[in-house]
C-alpha positions as YAML, in Angstrom:
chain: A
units: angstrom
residues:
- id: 1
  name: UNK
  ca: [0.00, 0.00, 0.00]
- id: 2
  name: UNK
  ca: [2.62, 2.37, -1.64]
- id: 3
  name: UNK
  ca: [0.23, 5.51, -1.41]
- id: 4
  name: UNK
  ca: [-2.13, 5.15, 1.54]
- id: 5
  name: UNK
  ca: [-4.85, 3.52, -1.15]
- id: 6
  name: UNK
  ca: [-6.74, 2.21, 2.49]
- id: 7
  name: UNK
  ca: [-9.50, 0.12, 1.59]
- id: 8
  name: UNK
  ca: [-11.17, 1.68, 5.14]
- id: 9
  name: UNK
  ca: [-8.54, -0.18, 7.00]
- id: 10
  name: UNK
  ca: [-6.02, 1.62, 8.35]
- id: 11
  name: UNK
  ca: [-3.76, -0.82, 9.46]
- id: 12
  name: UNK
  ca: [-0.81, -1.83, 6.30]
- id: 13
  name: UNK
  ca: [-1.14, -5.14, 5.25]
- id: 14
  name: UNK
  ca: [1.74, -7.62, 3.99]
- id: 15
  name: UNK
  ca: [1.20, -10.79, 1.57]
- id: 16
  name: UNK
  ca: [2.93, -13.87, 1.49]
- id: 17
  name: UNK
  ca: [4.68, -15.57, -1.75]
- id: 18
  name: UNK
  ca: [7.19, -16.92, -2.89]
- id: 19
  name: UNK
  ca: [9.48, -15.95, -5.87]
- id: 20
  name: UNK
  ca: [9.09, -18.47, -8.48]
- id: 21
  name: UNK
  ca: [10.08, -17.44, -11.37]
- id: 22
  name: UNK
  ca: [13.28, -14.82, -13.06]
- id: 23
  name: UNK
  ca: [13.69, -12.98, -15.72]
- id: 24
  name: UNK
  ca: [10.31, -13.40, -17.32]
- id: 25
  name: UNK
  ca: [9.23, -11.92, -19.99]
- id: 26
  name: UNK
  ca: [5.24, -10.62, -20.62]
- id: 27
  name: UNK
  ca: [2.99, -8.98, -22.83]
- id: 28
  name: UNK
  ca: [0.67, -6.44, -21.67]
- id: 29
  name: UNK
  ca: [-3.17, -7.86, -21.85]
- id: 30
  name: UNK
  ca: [-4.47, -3.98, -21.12]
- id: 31
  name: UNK
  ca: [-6.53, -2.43, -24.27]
- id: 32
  name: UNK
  ca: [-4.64, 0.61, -24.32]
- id: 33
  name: UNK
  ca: [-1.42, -1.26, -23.66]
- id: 34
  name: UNK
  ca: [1.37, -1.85, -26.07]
- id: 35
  name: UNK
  ca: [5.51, -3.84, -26.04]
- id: 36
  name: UNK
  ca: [6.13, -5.84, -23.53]
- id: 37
  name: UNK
  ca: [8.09, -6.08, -19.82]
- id: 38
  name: UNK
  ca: [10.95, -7.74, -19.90]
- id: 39
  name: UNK
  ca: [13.35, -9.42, -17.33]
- id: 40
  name: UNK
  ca: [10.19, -9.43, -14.72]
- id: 41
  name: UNK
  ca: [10.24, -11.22, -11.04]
- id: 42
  name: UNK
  ca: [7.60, -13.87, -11.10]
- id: 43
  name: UNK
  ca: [5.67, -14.15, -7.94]
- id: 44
  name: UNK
  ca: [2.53, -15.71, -6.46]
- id: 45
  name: UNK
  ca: [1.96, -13.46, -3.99]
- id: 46
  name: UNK
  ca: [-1.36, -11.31, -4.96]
- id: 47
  name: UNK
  ca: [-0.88, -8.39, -6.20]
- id: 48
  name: UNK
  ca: [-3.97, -5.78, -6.68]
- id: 49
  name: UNK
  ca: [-4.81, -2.33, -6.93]
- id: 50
  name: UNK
  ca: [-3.65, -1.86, -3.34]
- id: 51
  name: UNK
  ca: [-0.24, -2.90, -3.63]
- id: 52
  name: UNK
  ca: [1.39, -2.81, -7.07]
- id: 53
  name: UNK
  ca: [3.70, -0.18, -6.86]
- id: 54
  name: UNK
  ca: [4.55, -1.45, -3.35]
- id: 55
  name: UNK
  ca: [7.88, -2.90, -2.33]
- id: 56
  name: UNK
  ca: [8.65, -7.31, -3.18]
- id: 57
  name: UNK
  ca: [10.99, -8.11, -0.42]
- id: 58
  name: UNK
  ca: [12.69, -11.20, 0.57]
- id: 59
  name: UNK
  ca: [12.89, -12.89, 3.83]
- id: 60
  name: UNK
  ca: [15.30, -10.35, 5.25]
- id: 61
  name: UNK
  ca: [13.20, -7.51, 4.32]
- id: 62
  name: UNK
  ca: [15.31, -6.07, 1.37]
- id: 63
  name: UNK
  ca: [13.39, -4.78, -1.39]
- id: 64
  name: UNK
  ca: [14.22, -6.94, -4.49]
- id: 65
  name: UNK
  ca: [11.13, -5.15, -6.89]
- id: 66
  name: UNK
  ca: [8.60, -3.53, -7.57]
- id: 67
  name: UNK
  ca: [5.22, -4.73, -7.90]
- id: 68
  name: UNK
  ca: [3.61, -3.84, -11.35]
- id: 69
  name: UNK
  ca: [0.99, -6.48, -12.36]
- id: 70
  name: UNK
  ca: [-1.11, -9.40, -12.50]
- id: 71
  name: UNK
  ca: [-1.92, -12.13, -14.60]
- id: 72
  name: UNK
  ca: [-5.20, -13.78, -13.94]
- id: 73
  name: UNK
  ca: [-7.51, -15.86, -15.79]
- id: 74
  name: UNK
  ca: [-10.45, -14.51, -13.37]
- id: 75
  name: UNK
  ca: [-9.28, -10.79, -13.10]
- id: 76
  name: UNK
  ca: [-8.96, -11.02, -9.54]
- id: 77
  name: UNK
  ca: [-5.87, -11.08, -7.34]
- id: 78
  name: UNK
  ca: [-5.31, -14.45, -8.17]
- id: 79
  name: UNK
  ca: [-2.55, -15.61, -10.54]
- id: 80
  name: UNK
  ca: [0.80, -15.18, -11.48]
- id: 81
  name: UNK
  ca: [1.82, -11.57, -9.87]
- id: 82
  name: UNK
  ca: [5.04, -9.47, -11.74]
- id: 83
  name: UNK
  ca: [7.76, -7.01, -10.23]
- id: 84
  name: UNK
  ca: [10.02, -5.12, -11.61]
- id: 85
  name: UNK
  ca: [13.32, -5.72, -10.33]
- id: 86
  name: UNK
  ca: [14.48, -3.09, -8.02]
- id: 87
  name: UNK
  ca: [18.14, -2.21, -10.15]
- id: 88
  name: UNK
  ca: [16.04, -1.30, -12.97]
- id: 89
  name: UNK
  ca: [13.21, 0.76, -11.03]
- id: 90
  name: UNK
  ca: [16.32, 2.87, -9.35]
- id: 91
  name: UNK
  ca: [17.01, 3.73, -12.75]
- id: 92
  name: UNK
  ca: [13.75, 5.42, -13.26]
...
């Protein structure tokens, strides 16, 4: 919850996953939405409106990405989440 996006909790909120997956390489399902990400961190933790642009971070609490997006077959928060590795986002 990168920018205080509360869903009328207050309280932050941390999901559970586990990497599975380097270097990945997608192509945007959005309309509007052209290319492709490349060299993404495969996770299954969820990722939704909430929390993409919020910190991945491994066990010892480093940040390793940023999360970006989802694919789902239902449209939900379930599926195959994506993060942008955290060398390239201090680029930006």
């Amino acid at each position: 919850n990168p920018f205080g996006y509360l869903l009328s909790n207050p309280e932050p909120t941390v999901t559970a996953g586990v990497v599975s997956g380097l270097d990945r390489n997608i192509i945007p399902s959005g309309r509007d939405e052209s290319g492709y990400y490349l060299d993404m961190i495969q996770t299954d933790a969820s990722i939704n409106p909430g929390n993409s642009g919020g910190p991945l971070v491994n066990a010892r609490g480093d940040v390793v990405g940023v999360n970006s997006s989802i694919l789902s077959r239902t449209g939900g928060s379930e599926g195959l989440g994506f993060a942008i590795p955290v060398d390239r986002a201090r680029r930006v």
